[in-house]
Short mmCIF file of C-alpha atoms and ligand atoms in Angstrom, two decimals:
data_model
loop_
_atom_site.label_atom_id
_atom_site.label_comp_id
_atom_site.label_asym_id
_atom_site.label_seq_id
_atom_site.Cartn_x
_atom_site.Cartn_y
_atom_site.Cartn_z
CA MET A 604 -17.59 -31.80 -20.15
CA VAL A 605 -18.42 -31.26 -23.81
CA THR A 606 -16.68 -34.51 -24.83
CA GLU A 607 -18.94 -36.52 -22.49
CA LYS A 608 -21.97 -34.95 -24.21
CA LEU A 609 -20.52 -36.04 -27.55
CA LYS A 610 -20.00 -39.67 -26.56
CA GLY A 611 -22.25 -42.00 -28.54
CA ARG A 612 -23.65 -39.27 -30.80
CA ASP A 613 -24.17 -39.76 -34.53
CA PHE A 614 -22.21 -37.47 -36.83
CA LEU A 615 -24.72 -36.90 -39.61
CA ARG A 616 -24.88 -33.12 -40.18
CA LEU A 617 -22.92 -30.13 -38.89
CA GLN A 618 -26.30 -28.57 -38.04
CA ASP A 619 -26.82 -31.23 -35.34
CA PHE A 620 -23.98 -29.77 -33.25
CA THR A 621 -23.45 -26.51 -31.43
CA LYS A 622 -20.57 -24.27 -32.45
CA GLN A 623 -18.86 -25.21 -29.18
CA GLU A 624 -19.21 -28.92 -29.88
CA LEU A 625 -17.75 -28.53 -33.37
CA GLU A 626 -14.90 -26.47 -31.91
CA THR A 627 -14.21 -29.18 -29.32
CA MET A 628 -13.87 -31.84 -32.01
CA LEU A 629 -11.70 -29.58 -34.18
CA GLU A 630 -9.43 -28.70 -31.26
CA LEU A 631 -9.08 -32.37 -30.42
CA GLY A 632 -8.23 -33.05 -34.08
CA LEU A 633 -5.57 -30.34 -34.01
CA GLN A 634 -4.01 -31.85 -30.84
CA LEU A 635 -3.87 -35.22 -32.58
CA LYS A 636 -2.33 -33.55 -35.64
CA ALA A 637 0.38 -32.06 -33.40
CA ASP A 638 0.95 -35.51 -31.87
CA ASN A 639 1.47 -36.95 -35.35
CA ALA A 640 3.96 -34.21 -36.19
CA MET A 641 5.92 -35.07 -33.01
CA ARG A 642 5.57 -38.82 -33.67
CA ARG A 643 3.64 -39.19 -30.39
CA ALA A 644 1.29 -42.17 -30.49
CA HIS A 645 -2.31 -41.89 -29.30
CA ASP A 646 -3.46 -45.42 -30.00
CA ASP A 647 -4.81 -45.68 -26.47
CA LEU A 648 -7.78 -43.43 -27.37
CA LEU A 649 -9.94 -46.02 -29.18
CA PRO A 650 -8.25 -49.36 -28.47
CA ARG A 651 -9.72 -52.34 -30.36
CA ARG A 652 -12.67 -50.28 -31.63
CA THR A 653 -14.03 -51.30 -35.04
CA LEU A 654 -15.28 -48.79 -37.59
CA PHE A 655 -17.40 -50.24 -40.41
CA MET A 656 -17.15 -48.17 -43.58
CA MET A 657 -19.76 -48.65 -46.31
CA PHE A 658 -18.89 -46.94 -49.58
CA PHE A 659 -21.47 -46.95 -52.36
CA ASN A 660 -19.37 -44.41 -54.31
CA PRO A 661 -15.65 -44.13 -55.02
CA SER A 662 -13.32 -42.34 -52.64
CA LEU A 663 -9.64 -41.57 -52.18
CA ARG A 664 -9.56 -39.09 -49.28
CA THR A 665 -12.51 -40.27 -47.21
CA ARG A 666 -11.68 -43.95 -47.26
CA ASN A 667 -7.99 -43.58 -46.59
CA SER A 668 -8.31 -40.89 -43.94
CA PHE A 669 -10.86 -42.93 -41.98
CA GLU A 670 -8.87 -46.13 -42.32
CA ALA A 671 -5.59 -44.48 -41.31
CA GLY A 672 -7.34 -42.44 -38.62
CA ILE A 673 -9.04 -45.30 -36.77
CA PHE A 674 -5.77 -47.27 -36.90
CA GLN A 675 -3.84 -44.36 -35.39
CA LEU A 676 -6.42 -44.18 -32.59
CA GLY A 677 -5.84 -47.85 -31.78
CA GLY A 678 -8.82 -49.30 -33.64
CA HIS A 679 -9.55 -51.07 -36.87
CA GLY A 680 -11.26 -49.90 -40.07
CA HIS A 681 -13.37 -52.46 -41.84
CA PHE A 682 -14.19 -51.66 -45.48
CA LEU A 683 -17.45 -52.97 -46.96
CA GLU A 684 -17.85 -52.89 -50.73
CA PRO A 685 -21.36 -52.89 -52.20
CA SER A 686 -20.33 -55.71 -54.56
CA SER A 687 -19.57 -57.97 -51.61
CA THR A 688 -22.64 -57.02 -49.54
CA ARG A 689 -26.37 -57.27 -50.22
CA LEU A 690 -27.81 -53.85 -51.00
CA PRO A 691 -29.15 -52.22 -47.81
CA THR A 692 -32.68 -51.07 -48.62
CA LEU A 693 -35.46 -48.92 -47.24
CA GLU A 694 -38.89 -50.40 -46.56
CA GLY A 695 -40.70 -51.07 -49.85
CA GLU A 696 -37.50 -51.49 -51.87
CA ASP A 697 -36.55 -55.04 -50.95
CA MET A 698 -35.11 -57.21 -53.72
CA GLY A 699 -35.29 -60.69 -52.26
CA TYR A 700 -31.92 -62.20 -51.45
CA ALA A 701 -30.08 -59.40 -53.32
CA SER A 702 -30.90 -56.88 -50.61
CA GLU A 703 -31.20 -56.60 -46.84
CA ARG A 704 -33.35 -54.10 -44.94
CA ILE A 705 -31.31 -51.25 -43.43
CA SER A 706 -32.98 -51.83 -40.06
CA ASP A 707 -31.43 -55.31 -39.99
CA VAL A 708 -28.00 -54.35 -41.42
CA ALA A 709 -27.63 -51.55 -38.89
CA ARG A 710 -28.57 -53.71 -35.93
CA VAL A 711 -26.25 -56.56 -37.00
CA LEU A 712 -23.23 -54.31 -37.57
CA SER A 713 -23.95 -52.51 -34.26
CA ARG A 714 -23.49 -55.78 -32.42
CA MET A 715 -20.09 -56.37 -34.01
CA GLY A 716 -18.47 -52.94 -34.11
CA ASP A 717 -18.34 -49.51 -32.56
CA ALA A 718 -19.42 -47.15 -35.38
CA ILE A 719 -20.85 -47.34 -38.90
CA ALA A 720 -19.76 -44.83 -41.54
CA ILE A 721 -21.67 -44.51 -44.83
CA ARG A 722 -21.19 -42.73 -48.17
CA ILE A 723 -24.12 -42.84 -50.57
CA LEU A 724 -25.02 -40.27 -53.24
CA GLY A 725 -25.55 -39.54 -56.91
CA ASP A 726 -26.15 -42.36 -59.37
CA VAL A 727 -26.55 -44.93 -56.59
CA VAL A 728 -29.82 -43.27 -55.54
CA GLY A 729 -30.81 -42.19 -59.09
CA TRP A 730 -29.89 -38.62 -58.13
CA GLU A 731 -32.95 -38.37 -55.86
CA TYR A 732 -31.79 -35.42 -53.81
CA ASP A 733 -33.26 -36.32 -50.39
CA LYS A 734 -32.95 -40.06 -50.63
CA SER A 735 -29.30 -40.55 -49.73
CA TYR A 736 -29.68 -38.66 -46.45
CA ARG A 737 -32.87 -40.59 -45.69
CA ILE A 738 -30.86 -43.80 -46.04
CA ILE A 739 -28.18 -42.55 -43.65
CA GLU A 740 -30.86 -41.41 -41.19
CA GLU A 741 -32.43 -44.85 -41.37
CA PHE A 742 -29.10 -46.42 -40.42
CA ALA A 743 -28.84 -44.00 -37.50
CA LYS A 744 -32.39 -44.83 -36.39
CA TRP A 745 -31.61 -48.52 -36.05
CA SER A 746 -27.94 -48.53 -35.12
CA HIS A 747 -26.93 -48.86 -31.46
CA VAL A 748 -23.51 -47.34 -32.21
CA PRO A 749 -22.68 -43.94 -33.73
CA VAL A 750 -23.31 -43.48 -37.45
CA ILE A 751 -21.01 -41.19 -39.41
CA ASN A 752 -22.07 -39.51 -42.65
CA MET A 753 -19.23 -39.83 -45.16
CA GLU A 754 -21.22 -37.81 -47.75
CA ASP A 755 -24.71 -37.84 -49.14
CA ASN A 756 -26.33 -35.64 -51.79
CA LYS A 757 -26.78 -32.74 -49.31
CA TYR A 758 -24.15 -32.99 -46.59
CA HIS A 759 -20.45 -33.75 -46.33
CA PRO A 760 -19.85 -32.88 -42.68
CA CYS A 761 -16.43 -34.55 -42.45
CA GLN A 762 -15.29 -32.37 -45.35
CA GLY A 763 -16.73 -29.30 -43.63
CA MET A 764 -14.69 -30.11 -40.52
CA ALA A 765 -11.47 -30.46 -42.54
CA ASP A 766 -12.25 -27.21 -44.38
CA ALA A 767 -12.74 -25.37 -41.10
CA MET A 768 -9.49 -26.77 -39.74
CA ALA A 769 -7.65 -25.52 -42.85
CA LEU A 770 -9.24 -22.06 -42.43
CA TRP A 771 -8.27 -21.97 -38.73
CA GLU A 772 -4.71 -22.84 -39.67
CA LEU A 773 -4.62 -19.93 -42.11
CA PHE A 774 -6.36 -17.28 -40.00
CA GLY A 775 -7.08 -18.58 -36.50
CA LYS A 776 -10.48 -19.57 -35.19
CA ASP A 777 -12.08 -16.16 -35.56
CA LEU A 778 -12.68 -15.53 -39.26
CA ARG A 779 -14.25 -12.10 -38.78
CA GLY A 780 -12.83 -9.60 -41.26
CA ARG A 781 -11.69 -12.34 -43.65
CA LYS A 782 -13.28 -12.40 -47.08
CA ILE A 783 -13.99 -15.96 -48.18
CA GLY A 784 -15.07 -16.09 -51.83
CA VAL A 785 -17.05 -19.19 -52.74
CA THR A 786 -18.02 -19.90 -56.33
CA TRP A 787 -19.51 -22.44 -58.70
CA THR A 788 -17.26 -23.37 -61.61
CA TRP A 789 -17.84 -25.21 -64.85
CA GLY A 790 -17.21 -28.98 -64.97
CA SER A 791 -17.23 -31.33 -67.96
CA SER A 792 -19.19 -33.98 -66.05
CA PRO A 793 -22.45 -32.67 -64.64
CA LYS A 794 -22.40 -35.18 -61.80
CA LYS A 795 -20.52 -33.45 -59.04
CA PRO A 796 -22.21 -33.20 -55.66
CA ILE A 797 -23.30 -29.94 -54.04
CA ALA A 798 -22.67 -31.24 -50.50
CA PRO A 799 -19.09 -29.90 -50.16
CA HIS A 800 -20.29 -26.38 -51.05
CA HIS A 801 -23.06 -26.58 -48.48
CA ASP A 802 -20.74 -27.56 -45.66
CA PHE A 803 -17.91 -25.22 -46.64
CA LEU A 804 -20.37 -22.31 -46.63
CA TYR A 805 -21.80 -23.51 -43.32
CA MET A 806 -18.41 -23.54 -41.60
CA ALA A 807 -17.08 -20.29 -43.10
CA SER A 808 -20.23 -18.50 -41.94
CA LEU A 809 -20.23 -20.20 -38.51
CA PHE A 810 -16.81 -18.78 -37.72
CA GLY A 811 -17.61 -15.24 -38.83
CA ALA A 812 -16.15 -14.84 -42.34
CA ASP A 813 -17.47 -12.32 -44.86
CA VAL A 814 -18.71 -14.81 -47.41
CA VAL A 815 -19.39 -13.81 -51.01
CA PHE A 816 -20.98 -16.66 -52.93
CA SER A 817 -20.95 -16.40 -56.73
CA ARG A 818 -22.93 -18.71 -58.96
CA PRO A 819 -24.94 -18.54 -62.19
CA PRO A 820 -28.65 -17.85 -61.55
CA GLU A 821 -29.63 -21.50 -62.15
CA MET A 822 -27.11 -22.86 -59.64
CA ARG A 823 -28.88 -22.08 -56.40
CA ILE A 824 -27.97 -24.04 -53.30
CA ASP A 825 -30.46 -25.76 -50.99
CA PRO A 826 -32.72 -22.98 -49.61
CA GLY A 827 -32.94 -24.56 -46.14
CA ILE A 828 -29.17 -24.76 -45.87
CA GLU A 829 -28.85 -21.21 -47.20
CA GLU A 830 -31.09 -20.08 -44.31
CA ASN A 831 -28.70 -21.82 -41.87
CA ILE A 832 -25.77 -20.00 -43.50
CA LYS A 833 -27.50 -16.62 -43.20
CA ALA A 834 -28.31 -17.34 -39.54
CA ASN A 835 -24.69 -18.32 -38.89
CA ALA A 836 -23.44 -15.09 -40.47
CA ALA A 837 -25.84 -13.01 -38.37
CA ALA A 838 -24.85 -14.80 -35.14
CA SER A 839 -21.10 -14.79 -35.75
CA GLY A 840 -20.62 -11.20 -36.86
CA GLY A 841 -19.82 -12.23 -40.41
CA SER A 842 -21.81 -11.62 -43.59
CA TYR A 843 -23.23 -13.53 -46.54
CA ARG A 844 -23.84 -12.10 -50.01
CA VAL A 845 -24.81 -13.85 -53.24
CA SER A 846 -23.57 -12.66 -56.64
CA GLU A 847 -23.94 -13.89 -60.21
CA THR A 848 -20.44 -12.82 -61.25
CA MET A 849 -17.45 -15.02 -60.45
CA GLU A 850 -15.15 -12.01 -60.09
CA ASP A 851 -17.18 -10.80 -57.07
CA ALA A 852 -16.11 -13.87 -55.09
CA CYS A 853 -12.46 -13.41 -56.08
CA GLU A 854 -11.94 -9.67 -55.63
CA ASN A 855 -9.84 -8.95 -52.55
CA ALA A 856 -10.53 -12.42 -51.17
CA ASP A 857 -8.39 -14.19 -48.56
CA VAL A 858 -9.58 -17.53 -49.88
CA VAL A 859 -11.33 -18.56 -53.08
CA TYR A 860 -13.23 -21.84 -52.83
CA ALA A 861 -14.20 -22.78 -56.40
CA LYS A 862 -15.82 -26.00 -57.48
CA ASN A 863 -18.49 -27.39 -59.78
CA TYR A 864 -21.80 -28.93 -58.64
CA VAL A 865 -25.08 -30.09 -60.16
CA ALA A 866 -28.06 -27.77 -60.71
CA LEU A 867 -30.59 -28.79 -58.04
CA ASP A 868 -33.54 -27.73 -60.20
CA LEU A 869 -32.59 -30.28 -62.86
CA LEU A 870 -32.40 -33.33 -60.59
CA PRO A 871 -35.33 -35.82 -60.46
CA PRO A 872 -38.12 -35.60 -61.36
CA VAL A 873 -36.55 -33.57 -64.23
CA THR A 874 -33.84 -36.17 -64.81
CA SER A 875 -32.01 -39.03 -63.14
CA GLN A 876 -29.35 -38.90 -65.87
CA PRO A 877 -27.75 -35.48 -65.55
CA GLU A 878 -25.09 -36.38 -68.09
CA LYS A 879 -27.60 -36.76 -70.89
CA ASP A 880 -29.77 -33.73 -71.18
CA GLU A 881 -30.58 -30.32 -69.74
CA MET A 882 -27.69 -30.22 -67.28
CA VAL A 883 -25.08 -30.47 -70.06
CA LYS A 884 -26.81 -27.70 -72.05
CA LEU A 885 -27.01 -25.50 -68.99
CA PHE A 886 -23.38 -26.03 -68.00
CA GLY A 887 -22.35 -25.15 -71.57
CA LYS A 888 -23.50 -21.57 -70.99
CA TYR A 889 -20.93 -21.09 -68.24
CA LYS A 890 -17.76 -22.70 -69.57
CA ASN A 891 -15.71 -19.64 -68.72
CA TRP A 892 -16.36 -20.06 -64.97
CA ILE A 893 -12.92 -21.42 -64.01
CA ALA A 894 -10.51 -20.53 -61.21
CA ASP A 895 -7.64 -19.26 -63.31
CA GLU A 896 -4.62 -17.05 -62.67
CA ALA A 897 -6.42 -13.89 -63.84
CA ARG A 898 -9.21 -14.39 -61.32
CA MET A 899 -6.87 -15.42 -58.49
CA ASN A 900 -4.86 -12.27 -59.18
CA LEU A 901 -7.98 -10.28 -58.25
CA ALA A 902 -7.70 -11.74 -54.75
CA LYS A 903 -5.25 -10.64 -52.05
CA PRO A 904 -1.58 -11.40 -52.85
CA THR A 905 -1.57 -13.99 -50.04
CA ALA A 906 -4.86 -15.59 -51.12
CA GLN A 907 -5.30 -19.33 -51.23
CA TYR A 908 -7.43 -21.52 -53.51
CA MET A 909 -9.56 -24.21 -51.86
CA HIS A 910 -11.41 -27.24 -53.23
CA CYS A 911 -12.39 -30.49 -51.48
CA LEU A 912 -10.75 -32.55 -54.28
CA PRO A 913 -10.87 -34.44 -56.56
CA CYS A 914 -10.86 -31.43 -58.88
CA GLU A 915 -11.14 -31.29 -62.64
CA ARG A 916 -8.06 -29.51 -63.92
CA GLY A 917 -8.75 -27.34 -66.94
CA ALA A 918 -12.46 -27.11 -66.08
CA GLU A 919 -12.78 -26.09 -62.42
CA VAL A 920 -9.23 -24.83 -61.93
CA THR A 921 -6.10 -24.32 -64.00
CA ASN A 922 -2.84 -26.18 -63.36
CA GLY A 923 -1.23 -22.80 -62.71
CA VAL A 924 -3.55 -22.11 -59.78
CA LEU A 925 -3.46 -25.55 -58.19
CA ASP A 926 0.28 -26.07 -58.63
CA GLY A 927 1.21 -22.43 -58.06
CA LYS A 928 1.35 -20.21 -54.98
CA TRP A 929 -2.41 -20.51 -54.44
CA GLY A 930 -2.66 -24.32 -54.13
CA GLU A 931 -1.18 -25.21 -50.74
CA ALA A 932 -4.39 -24.82 -48.71
CA CYS A 933 -6.13 -27.32 -50.95
CA PHE A 934 -3.74 -30.06 -49.89
CA ASN A 935 -3.89 -28.97 -46.23
CA GLU A 936 -7.64 -29.32 -46.56
CA ALA A 937 -7.20 -32.86 -47.89
CA GLU A 938 -4.69 -33.80 -45.16
CA ASN A 939 -7.01 -32.40 -42.51
CA ARG A 940 -9.62 -35.00 -43.37
CA LEU A 941 -7.43 -37.35 -41.34
CA HIS A 942 -7.01 -35.07 -38.33
CA ALA A 943 -10.54 -33.64 -38.20
CA GLN A 944 -12.14 -37.09 -38.46
CA LYS A 945 -9.87 -38.40 -35.73
CA GLY A 946 -11.20 -35.59 -33.54
CA VAL A 947 -14.76 -36.65 -34.39
CA MET A 948 -14.14 -40.35 -33.82
CA ALA A 949 -12.26 -39.79 -30.58
CA ALA A 950 -15.15 -37.65 -29.31
CA ILE A 951 -18.10 -39.86 -30.29
CA MET A 952 -16.60 -43.37 -30.08
CA HIS A 953 -14.68 -43.17 -26.79
N1 CP B 94 -13.28 -34.85 -50.82
C1 CP B 94 -13.62 -36.14 -50.79
O1 CP B 94 -14.59 -36.54 -50.15
O2 CP B 94 -12.78 -36.94 -51.49
P1 CP B 94 -13.04 -38.45 -51.86
O3 CP B 94 -14.25 -38.49 -52.78
O4 CP B 94 -11.79 -38.92 -52.56
O5 CP B 94 -13.29 -39.23 -50.62
#
């Protein structure tokens, strides 16, 4: 049984799972969503299980969907704030009594609970691109219970699961023949993570969509992840094309996923303060990259706009798009954080 193979696994990156394993967790999440709609309880799935959640960055969707989700499964979500915990550190970064080595934090929490979920990215790690995932990996190395990645600088696998669930609900599981336009947009704060783009592209390509990804030349994504996306497209019967014109992503699209993210080439060692220097100048060249009504009208009449939220209205997307006929999928995507993560937790924590 696939679910038995999933028991006890960490949920760190989508790439760590087969397509079938991801499908199993999504299908389970959809069953639990149907239960909720029928007011059928399923709190016998993870009775008395404790999920520790460590947030080093703010969150609306992730925190509340995990907390509500573990409760609905019969367990308990325990929220740890950095201000009330000593900073968990890697070897060589100890700060006396102000910090505690990750190896020790992970082993202690493992003895008290049933999973540890972590979000760490951006300013908290001085924008060092690889560091936040290294921290999450270090937790996983020492923890005796599953570790769940709630977003680092590279990966946001829980978001990718919710995105895929929203796409399935629109088109079914087989996305072949569907054009999914994905694009960078401008943003007034050059501090938005690239992880949601990575995992949206990963899932759209895994399930066979024709993906057109538009971004300015300086806004490349992670080359290793782009190789995964190309391989997915080749294996699934979909396609992947990169363009430097936003309209290419929108034209005749079934979905337009449009969001801002940082320029990887300007992260450390170039800068650890993206708000102060080159990033702002660079973004200024592309202020007209916004998901507006004119661009959405290039897409199919039934097209939907997607974004992981929170979005910056007036910069990434207009009010008319988000609040108009294109916006519904965006809120399905947000709601599906709850259902998709319940599928993940029920599979790995049972
Ligand atoms: N999309 C997402 O992760 O939202 P939060 O930052 O509010 O958790």
